[in-house]
Amino acid sequence: MTEGLHPNLQPMFDAVLERNRGETEFHQAVYEVMLSLTPIAGQRDAYAQWSILKRICEPERQIIFRVPWVDDQGRVEINRGYRVEFNSALGPYKGGLRFHPSVNLSIIKFLGFEQTFKNSLTGMPIGGGKGGSDFDPKGRSDLEIMRFCQSFMTELYRHIGEYTDVPAGDIGVGGRELGYLFGQYKRITNRWESGVLTGKGLTWGGSQVRTEATGYGTVFFARDMLAEVGESFEDRRVVVSGAGNVAIYAVEKVHQLGGRVIAVSDSSGYVVDEAGIDLELLKDVKEVRRERLSAYAAQRTSARLVTDGSIWDVPCDVALPCATQNELPESGAKALLANGVRLVAEGANMPCTPEAIAIFQGARVLYAPGKASNAGGVATSALEMQQNASRDSWGFEETEAKLEEIMGEIHRTCVDTAEQYGSPGDYVVGANLAGYIKVADAMVAQGVI
Ligand code: GLU
């Protein structure tokens, strides 16, 4: 994973490997950004020099803590909690919490690193951070989830705050978990500090469109990419991996824009539904009943469940990976390419491996990295912070219009930056360079801290 780096950057990347041994996901995220710094790596200005990169690759603060809780059988359980406060050059640390058994320091650091540049790209005043736990919510009762969230917040509360660090949701953390987390923060601090968390419920400080924002934003971004080459979603066959919050609202927006989503997936397999995914049924199975996709297939005659193989084998024009990191490897990219895929836009964080990205770019498939295309979620979190700060709440249409405008601006920034640095059409270079330069500028201005 080191090929292609500029000779000035290679020793810097080697130092990151050495300093963060075994953290493969973190290495991958740093590698992708360093690869994009090639156009400025030979310059004498401060941007790509070690004095900045060295600090950008080192989180400002990393917190790891014990989360003890009692399950429904009265057994004491232990999980590990994390909050990595990566970079506050542009604003308070901002980024979600992930509850998933795969969570470890490498995963949280890669997410926090990505978040820093994503948040920079949104144009909003937010730094980067990420947190979570190796807690597995699957099969846990509501009360177990509540007890876990309360214990998690009993440590986290001392590290966060409206002006310090503002967590939100991610995989395994949605409206229910944020409610329990906010309640415990309020109880411990005796403060109604609505701006301390985003993704809150609509009746207690949440923002319209926050739930839909990541999925909607990804599709707005993909639509703008298609428009750039004179195309649209009309009658396009679309495959969306995942069946969580991001995927569900990506499906909804694709359908609103005239495309047809024919496959979605979860950890049990994928469903192919040539009649087009039935959104109401999908929402009922996943959001209300919290069941597997087999329940979707059982209720829909046009659908079939596939439990072996890969969703990327389903022929499509547009692929939106909206599940998790590294879910689209080289083999998936080759299969998509063989079936004539036109566009790949990431709704998840780092779903495509470096090998898959190289295949898409080599074949001139339109490809958008998550830090650009999935930035709508965190951008709407920043809109929630704005509403909280002014004790206001906006309507759905007004908020969606703001999201659409922000995604349009991020798209324009990526296109213009890529062009300016000699890589027209390269959204990876555009997103990474634009995100990086803004953070680096602010760090230079603020001195060595
Ligand atoms: N977890 C989301 C992301 O990956 C949203 C974070 C937030 O809203 O703070 O960007």
Short mmCIF file of C-alpha atoms and ligand atoms in Angstrom, two decimals:
data_model
loop_
_atom_site.label_atom_id
_atom_site.label_comp_id
_atom_site.label_asym_id
_atom_site.label_seq_id
_atom_site.Cartn_x
_atom_site.Cartn_y
_atom_site.Cartn_z
CA MET A 1 0.00 0.00 0.00
CA THR A 2 2.93 2.40 -0.38
CA GLU A 3 3.30 2.52 -4.15
CA GLY A 4 2.76 5.81 -5.93
CA LEU A 5 3.71 8.16 -3.11
CA HIS A 6 5.81 11.23 -3.94
CA PRO A 7 9.46 10.70 -2.83
CA ASN A 8 9.13 13.63 -0.40
CA LEU A 9 6.10 11.98 1.22
CA GLN A 10 7.35 8.40 1.37
CA PRO A 11 9.52 8.89 4.48
CA MET A 12 6.62 10.70 6.16
CA PHE A 13 4.29 7.80 5.46
CA ASP A 14 6.93 5.34 6.71
CA ALA A 15 7.12 7.31 9.95
CA VAL A 16 3.32 7.10 10.35
CA LEU A 17 3.50 3.31 9.86
CA GLU A 18 6.24 3.04 12.44
CA ARG A 19 4.48 5.26 14.97
CA ASN A 20 1.08 3.54 14.65
CA ARG A 21 2.00 -0.12 14.27
CA GLY A 22 -0.70 -2.56 13.33
CA GLU A 23 -3.34 0.13 12.76
CA THR A 24 -4.07 -0.90 9.19
CA GLU A 25 -7.28 1.09 8.65
CA PHE A 26 -5.56 4.22 9.93
CA HIS A 27 -2.61 3.60 7.61
CA GLN A 28 -5.02 3.22 4.70
CA ALA A 29 -6.77 6.53 5.41
CA VAL A 30 -3.44 8.39 5.75
CA TYR A 31 -2.10 6.75 2.58
CA GLU A 32 -5.10 7.93 0.56
CA VAL A 33 -4.64 11.54 1.70
CA MET A 34 -0.86 11.50 1.21
CA LEU A 35 -1.29 10.11 -2.31
CA SER A 36 -3.48 13.11 -3.11
CA LEU A 37 -0.86 15.56 -1.83
CA THR A 38 1.40 14.71 -4.79
CA PRO A 39 0.68 17.97 -6.66
CA ILE A 40 1.90 20.05 -3.71
CA ALA A 41 4.57 17.68 -2.38
CA GLY A 42 7.35 19.38 -4.31
CA GLN A 43 6.39 22.90 -3.26
CA ARG A 44 8.44 24.83 -0.79
CA ASP A 45 5.45 26.22 1.10
CA ALA A 46 4.35 24.72 4.38
CA TYR A 47 1.43 22.59 3.21
CA ALA A 48 2.96 19.22 2.60
CA GLN A 49 5.93 19.65 4.87
CA TRP A 50 6.56 17.34 7.73
CA SER A 51 5.96 20.12 10.28
CA ILE A 52 2.26 20.13 9.34
CA LEU A 53 1.75 16.51 8.28
CA LYS A 54 3.36 15.22 11.42
CA ARG A 55 0.86 17.08 13.56
CA ILE A 56 -2.13 16.35 11.29
CA CYS A 57 -1.43 12.60 11.59
CA GLU A 58 -1.22 12.74 15.39
CA PRO A 59 -4.60 13.11 17.16
CA GLU A 60 -4.73 15.99 19.62
CA ARG A 61 -6.14 13.68 22.29
CA GLN A 62 -7.05 9.98 22.53
CA ILE A 63 -9.29 8.77 25.32
CA ILE A 64 -9.82 5.07 26.05
CA PHE A 65 -12.03 3.99 28.93
CA ARG A 66 -13.74 1.05 30.60
CA VAL A 67 -17.50 0.75 30.13
CA PRO A 68 -18.99 -1.59 32.75
CA TRP A 69 -22.68 -2.45 32.59
CA VAL A 70 -25.11 -5.12 33.78
CA ASP A 71 -27.03 -7.29 31.27
CA ASP A 72 -30.60 -8.55 31.65
CA GLN A 73 -29.38 -11.71 33.39
CA GLY A 74 -27.56 -9.66 36.01
CA ARG A 75 -24.10 -10.44 34.58
CA VAL A 76 -21.43 -7.74 34.60
CA GLU A 77 -20.22 -6.94 31.08
CA ILE A 78 -17.18 -4.91 30.09
CA ASN A 79 -16.64 -2.98 26.89
CA ARG A 80 -14.00 -0.53 25.77
CA GLY A 81 -14.97 3.06 25.02
CA TYR A 82 -13.06 5.48 22.76
CA ARG A 83 -13.06 9.13 21.86
CA VAL A 84 -10.31 10.36 19.58
CA GLU A 85 -10.25 14.16 19.41
CA PHE A 86 -8.33 14.48 16.19
CA ASN A 87 -8.12 18.09 15.13
CA SER A 88 -9.65 21.34 16.39
CA ALA A 89 -8.09 23.79 13.91
CA LEU A 90 -11.45 24.68 12.38
CA GLY A 91 -13.83 24.27 15.32
CA PRO A 92 -14.83 21.97 18.17
CA TYR A 93 -14.11 18.27 17.56
CA LYS A 94 -17.08 16.85 15.66
CA GLY A 95 -17.90 13.34 14.59
CA GLY A 96 -20.01 10.32 15.39
CA LEU A 97 -19.94 7.44 17.84
CA ARG A 98 -19.85 3.88 16.49
CA PHE A 99 -21.03 0.86 18.49
CA HIS A 100 -19.86 -2.29 16.70
CA PRO A 101 -17.78 -5.32 17.73
CA SER A 102 -15.13 -4.42 15.13
CA VAL A 103 -14.35 -1.08 16.83
CA ASN A 104 -10.74 -0.64 17.93
CA LEU A 105 -8.28 2.25 18.08
CA SER A 106 -7.28 1.87 14.41
CA ILE A 107 -10.90 2.12 13.25
CA ILE A 108 -11.64 5.16 15.41
CA LYS A 109 -8.42 6.89 14.30
CA PHE A 110 -9.13 6.31 10.61
CA LEU A 111 -12.64 7.66 11.09
CA GLY A 112 -11.39 10.69 13.05
CA PHE A 113 -8.72 11.42 10.43
CA GLU A 114 -11.25 11.23 7.59
CA GLN A 115 -13.72 13.30 9.57
CA THR A 116 -11.22 16.15 9.91
CA PHE A 117 -10.99 16.66 6.14
CA LYS A 118 -14.66 15.90 5.53
CA ASN A 119 -15.69 18.54 8.05
CA SER A 120 -13.25 21.00 6.49
CA LEU A 121 -14.85 20.37 3.08
CA THR A 122 -18.33 21.20 4.39
CA GLY A 123 -17.24 24.80 4.89
CA MET A 124 -18.70 24.73 8.41
CA PRO A 125 -16.73 25.63 11.56
CA ILE A 126 -16.16 22.08 12.86
CA GLY A 127 -13.01 20.15 13.75
CA GLY A 128 -12.68 16.37 13.55
CA GLY A 129 -13.20 13.59 16.07
CA LYS A 130 -14.71 10.13 16.39
CA GLY A 131 -15.56 7.70 19.13
CA GLY A 132 -17.42 4.55 19.99
CA SER A 133 -17.16 1.17 21.55
CA ASP A 134 -16.70 -2.51 20.71
CA PHE A 135 -20.18 -3.03 22.21
CA ASP A 136 -22.41 -5.16 19.97
CA PRO A 137 -26.01 -3.88 20.07
CA LYS A 138 -27.26 -6.89 18.08
CA GLY A 139 -29.77 -8.91 20.10
CA ARG A 140 -29.65 -6.58 23.10
CA SER A 141 -32.85 -5.43 24.77
CA ASP A 142 -33.83 -1.76 25.02
CA LEU A 143 -32.92 -1.76 28.69
CA GLU A 144 -29.49 -3.22 28.01
CA ILE A 145 -28.90 -0.55 25.36
CA MET A 146 -29.97 2.11 27.85
CA ARG A 147 -27.71 0.84 30.61
CA PHE A 148 -24.79 0.64 28.22
CA CYS A 149 -25.35 4.19 26.91
CA GLN A 150 -25.65 5.56 30.43
CA SER A 151 -22.41 3.91 31.50
CA PHE A 152 -20.64 5.10 28.33
CA MET A 153 -21.75 8.69 28.96
CA THR A 154 -20.77 8.52 32.63
CA GLU A 155 -17.17 8.70 31.43
CA LEU A 156 -17.60 10.55 28.13
CA TYR A 157 -19.43 13.56 29.60
CA ARG A 158 -16.25 15.04 31.09
CA HIS A 159 -14.58 15.23 27.67
CA ILE A 160 -17.37 16.74 25.56
CA GLY A 161 -19.35 19.99 25.38
CA GLU A 162 -20.92 22.44 22.97
CA TYR A 163 -17.58 24.31 22.58
CA THR A 164 -15.29 21.30 23.05
CA ASP A 165 -16.42 18.15 21.32
CA VAL A 166 -19.81 17.34 19.80
CA PRO A 167 -20.52 13.63 19.16
CA ALA A 168 -23.36 12.24 17.00
CA GLY A 169 -24.37 8.86 15.62
CA ASP A 170 -22.65 6.39 13.32
CA ILE A 171 -23.03 2.61 12.86
CA GLY A 172 -25.02 1.21 15.81
CA VAL A 173 -25.84 4.64 17.22
CA GLY A 174 -29.14 6.18 16.09
CA GLY A 175 -32.02 8.11 17.59
CA ARG A 176 -32.63 5.66 20.44
CA GLU A 177 -29.00 5.61 21.61
CA LEU A 178 -28.60 9.40 21.26
CA GLY A 179 -31.67 9.84 23.44
CA TYR A 180 -30.17 7.72 26.23
CA LEU A 181 -26.79 9.44 25.85
CA PHE A 182 -28.29 12.94 25.96
CA GLY A 183 -30.48 12.08 28.95
CA GLN A 184 -27.48 10.88 30.95
CA TYR A 185 -25.39 13.94 29.98
CA LYS A 186 -28.21 16.21 31.14
CA ARG A 187 -28.59 14.32 34.39
CA ILE A 188 -24.88 14.37 35.25
CA THR A 189 -24.23 17.99 34.31
CA ASN A 190 -27.63 19.44 35.25
CA ARG A 191 -27.50 21.46 32.04
CA TRP A 192 -29.80 21.58 29.03
CA GLU A 193 -26.90 21.93 26.62
CA SER A 194 -28.55 21.00 23.36
CA GLY A 195 -25.44 21.68 21.24
CA VAL A 196 -23.43 18.93 22.96
CA LEU A 197 -24.78 16.15 20.71
CA THR A 198 -26.35 16.14 17.26
CA GLY A 199 -28.88 13.77 15.77
CA LYS A 200 -31.25 14.49 18.64
CA GLY A 201 -35.00 13.81 18.44
CA LEU A 202 -37.10 16.45 16.70
CA THR A 203 -38.98 17.42 19.88
CA TRP A 204 -35.84 17.96 21.96
CA GLY A 205 -33.42 20.00 19.89
CA GLY A 206 -32.89 17.81 16.83
CA SER A 207 -32.88 19.10 13.27
CA GLN A 208 -35.19 18.21 10.45
CA VAL A 209 -33.41 16.21 7.71
CA ARG A 210 -30.57 15.03 10.01
CA THR A 211 -31.84 11.44 9.80
CA GLU A 212 -32.05 11.58 6.02
CA ALA A 213 -28.99 13.79 5.47
CA THR A 214 -26.15 11.33 4.80
CA GLY A 215 -28.14 9.26 2.29
CA TYR A 216 -29.79 12.25 0.64
CA GLY A 217 -26.47 14.11 0.49
CA THR A 218 -24.70 11.17 -1.16
CA VAL A 219 -27.33 11.05 -3.89
CA PHE A 220 -27.29 14.84 -4.38
CA PHE A 221 -23.53 14.59 -4.82
CA ALA A 222 -23.84 11.68 -7.28
CA ARG A 223 -26.51 13.60 -9.20
CA ASP A 224 -24.14 16.57 -9.51
CA MET A 225 -21.35 14.27 -10.74
CA LEU A 226 -23.66 12.86 -13.41
CA ALA A 227 -24.84 16.35 -14.36
CA GLU A 228 -21.21 17.41 -14.82
CA VAL A 229 -20.99 14.94 -17.73
CA GLY A 230 -24.52 15.62 -18.99
CA GLU A 231 -26.22 12.60 -17.40
CA SER A 232 -28.86 11.98 -14.73
CA PHE A 233 -30.43 9.34 -12.43
CA GLU A 234 -33.43 8.94 -14.74
CA ASP A 235 -34.05 5.20 -15.35
CA ARG A 236 -30.65 4.24 -13.91
CA ARG A 237 -30.21 0.89 -12.20
CA VAL A 238 -28.72 1.54 -8.80
CA VAL A 239 -27.21 -0.82 -6.21
CA VAL A 240 -26.98 0.42 -2.62
CA SER A 241 -25.07 -1.70 -0.12
CA GLY A 242 -26.19 -1.60 3.50
CA ALA A 243 -29.69 -1.28 4.92
CA GLY A 244 -29.07 1.17 7.75
CA ASN A 245 -29.70 4.85 8.09
CA VAL A 246 -27.44 5.92 5.20
CA ALA A 247 -28.65 3.26 2.76
CA ILE A 248 -32.37 3.71 3.46
CA TYR A 249 -32.35 7.43 2.71
CA ALA A 250 -30.06 6.99 -0.30
CA VAL A 251 -32.72 4.62 -1.71
CA GLU A 252 -35.43 7.19 -0.98
CA LYS A 253 -33.62 10.01 -2.80
CA VAL A 254 -32.64 7.85 -5.80
CA HIS A 255 -36.31 6.96 -6.25
CA GLN A 256 -37.33 10.62 -5.94
CA LEU A 257 -34.82 11.47 -8.69
CA GLY A 258 -36.18 8.83 -11.10
CA GLY A 259 -33.63 6.04 -10.59
CA ARG A 260 -34.40 2.49 -9.50
CA VAL A 261 -32.61 0.79 -6.62
CA ILE A 262 -32.61 -2.94 -7.30
CA ALA A 263 -30.46 -4.25 -4.44
CA VAL A 264 -29.62 -3.57 -0.79
CA SER A 265 -27.67 -5.66 1.73
CA ASP A 266 -27.08 -6.36 5.40
CA SER A 267 -24.84 -8.68 7.38
CA SER A 268 -27.02 -11.67 6.42
CA GLY A 269 -26.71 -11.19 2.64
CA TYR A 270 -28.31 -9.10 -0.08
CA VAL A 271 -31.71 -8.75 -1.62
CA VAL A 272 -32.31 -8.30 -5.36
CA ASP A 273 -35.65 -6.75 -6.20
CA GLU A 274 -35.97 -5.99 -9.90
CA ALA A 275 -39.29 -4.20 -9.33
CA GLY A 276 -37.38 -1.63 -7.28
CA ILE A 277 -36.84 -1.69 -3.52
CA ASP A 278 -40.08 -1.13 -1.61
CA LEU A 279 -39.01 1.65 0.71
CA GLU A 280 -41.90 1.41 3.16
CA LEU A 281 -41.28 -2.30 3.64
CA LEU A 282 -37.53 -1.73 4.00
CA LYS A 283 -38.11 0.95 6.65
CA ASP A 284 -40.56 -1.27 8.50
CA VAL A 285 -38.17 -4.25 8.54
CA LYS A 286 -35.05 -2.26 9.45
CA GLU A 287 -36.16 0.79 11.44
CA VAL A 288 -39.29 -0.46 13.21
CA ARG A 289 -38.85 -4.23 13.56
CA ARG A 290 -35.02 -4.19 13.53
CA GLU A 291 -35.01 -7.47 11.58
CA ARG A 292 -32.85 -9.01 8.86
CA LEU A 293 -33.40 -8.60 5.12
CA SER A 294 -34.81 -12.15 5.02
CA ALA A 295 -37.97 -10.58 6.50
CA TYR A 296 -38.06 -8.20 3.51
CA ALA A 297 -37.65 -11.06 1.01
CA ALA A 298 -40.32 -13.11 2.78
CA GLN A 299 -42.91 -10.37 2.28
CA ARG A 300 -42.12 -9.39 -1.31
CA THR A 301 -42.64 -11.71 -4.28
CA SER A 302 -40.35 -9.75 -6.63
CA ALA A 303 -37.43 -10.06 -4.20
CA ARG A 304 -34.90 -12.81 -3.71
CA LEU A 305 -32.42 -13.11 -0.88
CA VAL A 306 -28.84 -14.10 -1.73
CA THR A 307 -26.79 -15.28 1.22
CA ASP A 308 -23.55 -16.11 -0.58
CA GLY A 309 -21.64 -14.02 -3.10
CA SER A 310 -21.36 -10.29 -3.36
CA ILE A 311 -23.86 -7.50 -3.96
CA TRP A 312 -21.35 -6.01 -6.43
CA ASP A 313 -22.14 -8.88 -8.80
CA VAL A 314 -25.57 -7.32 -9.44
CA PRO A 315 -25.36 -5.43 -12.77
CA CYS A 316 -25.97 -1.69 -12.31
CA ASP A 317 -25.18 1.78 -13.66
CA VAL A 318 -24.58 3.38 -10.27
CA ALA A 319 -23.14 1.77 -7.12
CA LEU A 320 -23.49 3.46 -3.74
CA PRO A 321 -21.53 1.60 -1.04
CA CYS A 322 -23.34 2.65 2.15
CA ALA A 323 -22.42 -0.14 4.59
CA THR A 324 -18.92 -0.03 6.10
CA GLN A 325 -15.17 0.25 5.52
CA ASN A 326 -13.48 -1.99 2.94
CA GLU A 327 -16.75 -3.58 1.83
CA LEU A 328 -15.88 -3.03 -1.84
CA PRO A 329 -12.57 -4.80 -2.63
CA GLU A 330 -10.74 -5.30 -5.90
CA SER A 331 -12.96 -8.24 -6.90
CA GLY A 332 -16.09 -6.13 -6.38
CA ALA A 333 -14.65 -3.31 -8.47
CA LYS A 334 -13.80 -5.74 -11.28
CA ALA A 335 -17.31 -7.21 -11.24
CA LEU A 336 -18.91 -3.75 -11.32
CA LEU A 337 -16.65 -2.72 -14.18
CA ALA A 338 -17.41 -5.86 -16.19
CA ASN A 339 -21.10 -5.03 -15.86
CA GLY A 340 -20.59 -1.48 -17.12
CA VAL A 341 -20.88 0.60 -13.93
CA ARG A 342 -20.79 4.33 -14.64
CA LEU A 343 -20.52 5.92 -11.19
CA VAL A 344 -19.50 4.92 -7.67
CA ALA A 345 -20.15 7.34 -4.80
CA GLU A 346 -19.35 6.40 -1.20
CA GLY A 347 -22.10 6.81 1.41
CA ALA A 348 -20.05 4.91 4.01
CA ASN A 349 -16.60 5.87 5.28
CA MET A 350 -13.76 4.29 3.23
CA PRO A 351 -15.89 1.45 1.77
CA CYS A 352 -13.64 1.05 -1.29
CA THR A 353 -10.17 -0.42 -0.84
CA PRO A 354 -7.23 1.41 -2.48
CA GLU A 355 -7.11 -1.36 -5.12
CA ALA A 356 -10.79 -0.86 -5.96
CA ILE A 357 -10.33 2.92 -6.23
CA ALA A 358 -7.39 2.41 -8.61
CA ILE A 359 -9.57 0.19 -10.82
CA PHE A 360 -12.37 2.75 -11.00
CA GLN A 361 -10.03 5.62 -11.70
CA GLY A 362 -8.04 3.63 -14.26
CA ALA A 363 -11.25 2.84 -16.15
CA ARG A 364 -12.55 6.42 -15.91
CA VAL A 365 -15.56 5.41 -13.83
CA LEU A 366 -16.86 8.49 -11.97
CA TYR A 367 -15.77 7.91 -8.38
CA ALA A 368 -16.39 10.02 -5.24
CA PRO A 369 -14.66 9.41 -1.90
CA GLY A 370 -16.84 9.39 1.20
CA LYS A 371 -15.29 12.44 2.73
CA ALA A 372 -16.92 14.43 -0.08
CA SER A 373 -20.02 12.44 -0.99
CA ASN A 374 -21.14 11.48 2.53
CA ALA A 375 -20.44 14.86 4.12
CA GLY A 376 -24.13 15.75 4.14
CA GLY A 377 -24.65 13.99 7.48
CA VAL A 378 -22.13 15.98 9.41
CA ALA A 379 -23.02 19.17 7.51
CA THR A 380 -26.60 18.81 8.72
CA SER A 381 -25.23 18.17 12.22
CA ALA A 382 -23.56 21.58 11.92
CA LEU A 383 -26.94 23.02 10.86
CA GLU A 384 -28.40 21.41 14.01
CA MET A 385 -25.68 23.16 16.06
CA GLN A 386 -26.62 26.46 14.40
CA GLN A 387 -30.27 25.99 15.29
CA ASN A 388 -29.38 25.03 18.87
CA ALA A 389 -27.10 28.06 19.28
CA SER A 390 -29.87 30.40 18.18
CA ARG A 391 -32.63 28.44 20.00
CA ASP A 392 -34.39 28.08 16.67
CA SER A 393 -35.73 25.23 14.56
CA TRP A 394 -36.21 25.27 10.82
CA GLY A 395 -38.69 23.45 8.61
CA PHE A 396 -37.96 20.34 6.54
CA GLU A 397 -37.88 22.00 3.13
CA GLU A 398 -35.74 24.89 4.28
CA THR A 399 -33.23 22.51 5.86
CA GLU A 400 -33.18 20.17 2.88
CA ALA A 401 -32.54 23.13 0.58
CA LYS A 402 -29.54 24.09 2.72
CA LEU A 403 -28.22 20.51 2.56
CA GLU A 404 -28.61 20.46 -1.21
CA GLU A 405 -26.77 23.76 -1.52
CA ILE A 406 -23.92 22.56 0.73
CA MET A 407 -23.52 19.36 -1.31
CA GLY A 408 -23.46 21.46 -4.48
CA GLU A 409 -20.70 23.63 -3.00
CA ILE A 410 -18.64 20.61 -1.92
CA HIS A 411 -19.01 19.18 -5.42
CA ARG A 412 -17.91 22.45 -7.01
CA THR A 413 -14.93 22.71 -4.62
CA CYS A 414 -13.81 19.17 -5.55
CA VAL A 415 -14.12 19.78 -9.29
CA ASP A 416 -12.37 23.16 -9.17
CA THR A 417 -9.56 21.99 -6.88
CA ALA A 418 -8.87 18.90 -9.00
CA GLU A 419 -8.66 21.09 -12.07
CA GLN A 420 -6.48 23.69 -10.39
CA TYR A 421 -3.94 21.02 -9.42
CA GLY A 422 -3.85 19.35 -12.82
CA SER A 423 -6.14 16.33 -12.21
CA PRO A 424 -9.45 17.24 -13.85
CA GLY A 425 -12.30 14.88 -12.93
CA ASP A 426 -10.36 13.34 -10.02
CA TYR A 427 -12.68 13.71 -7.02
CA VAL A 428 -10.16 12.05 -4.69
CA VAL A 429 -7.49 14.64 -5.37
CA GLY A 430 -10.09 17.43 -5.30
CA ALA A 431 -11.60 16.40 -1.97
CA ASN A 432 -8.35 15.57 -0.19
CA LEU A 433 -6.45 18.64 -1.33
CA ALA A 434 -9.27 21.10 -0.65
CA GLY A 435 -9.98 19.56 2.77
CA TYR A 436 -6.30 19.35 3.69
CA ILE A 437 -5.24 22.85 2.62
CA LYS A 438 -7.93 24.54 4.71
CA VAL A 439 -6.95 22.63 7.85
CA ALA A 440 -3.23 23.17 7.18
CA ASP A 441 -3.74 26.92 6.68
CA ALA A 442 -5.58 27.21 9.99
CA MET A 443 -2.87 25.20 11.77
CA VAL A 444 -0.11 27.42 10.38
CA ALA A 445 -2.04 30.52 11.51
CA GLN A 446 -2.54 29.12 15.01
CA GLY A 447 1.14 28.30 15.62
CA VAL A 448 2.75 25.12 16.88
CA ILE A 449 0.16 23.78 19.31
N1 GLU B 1 -20.98 9.62 11.56
C1 GLU B 1 -21.25 10.60 10.55
C2 GLU B 1 -20.06 10.73 9.63
O1 GLU B 1 -19.37 9.78 9.39
C3 GLU B 1 -21.80 11.91 11.08
C4 GLU B 1 -21.01 12.57 12.14
C5 GLU B 1 -21.72 13.79 12.76
O2 GLU B 1 -22.85 14.11 12.39
O3 GLU B 1 -21.08 14.40 13.61
O4 GLU B 1 -19.79 11.76 9.07
#
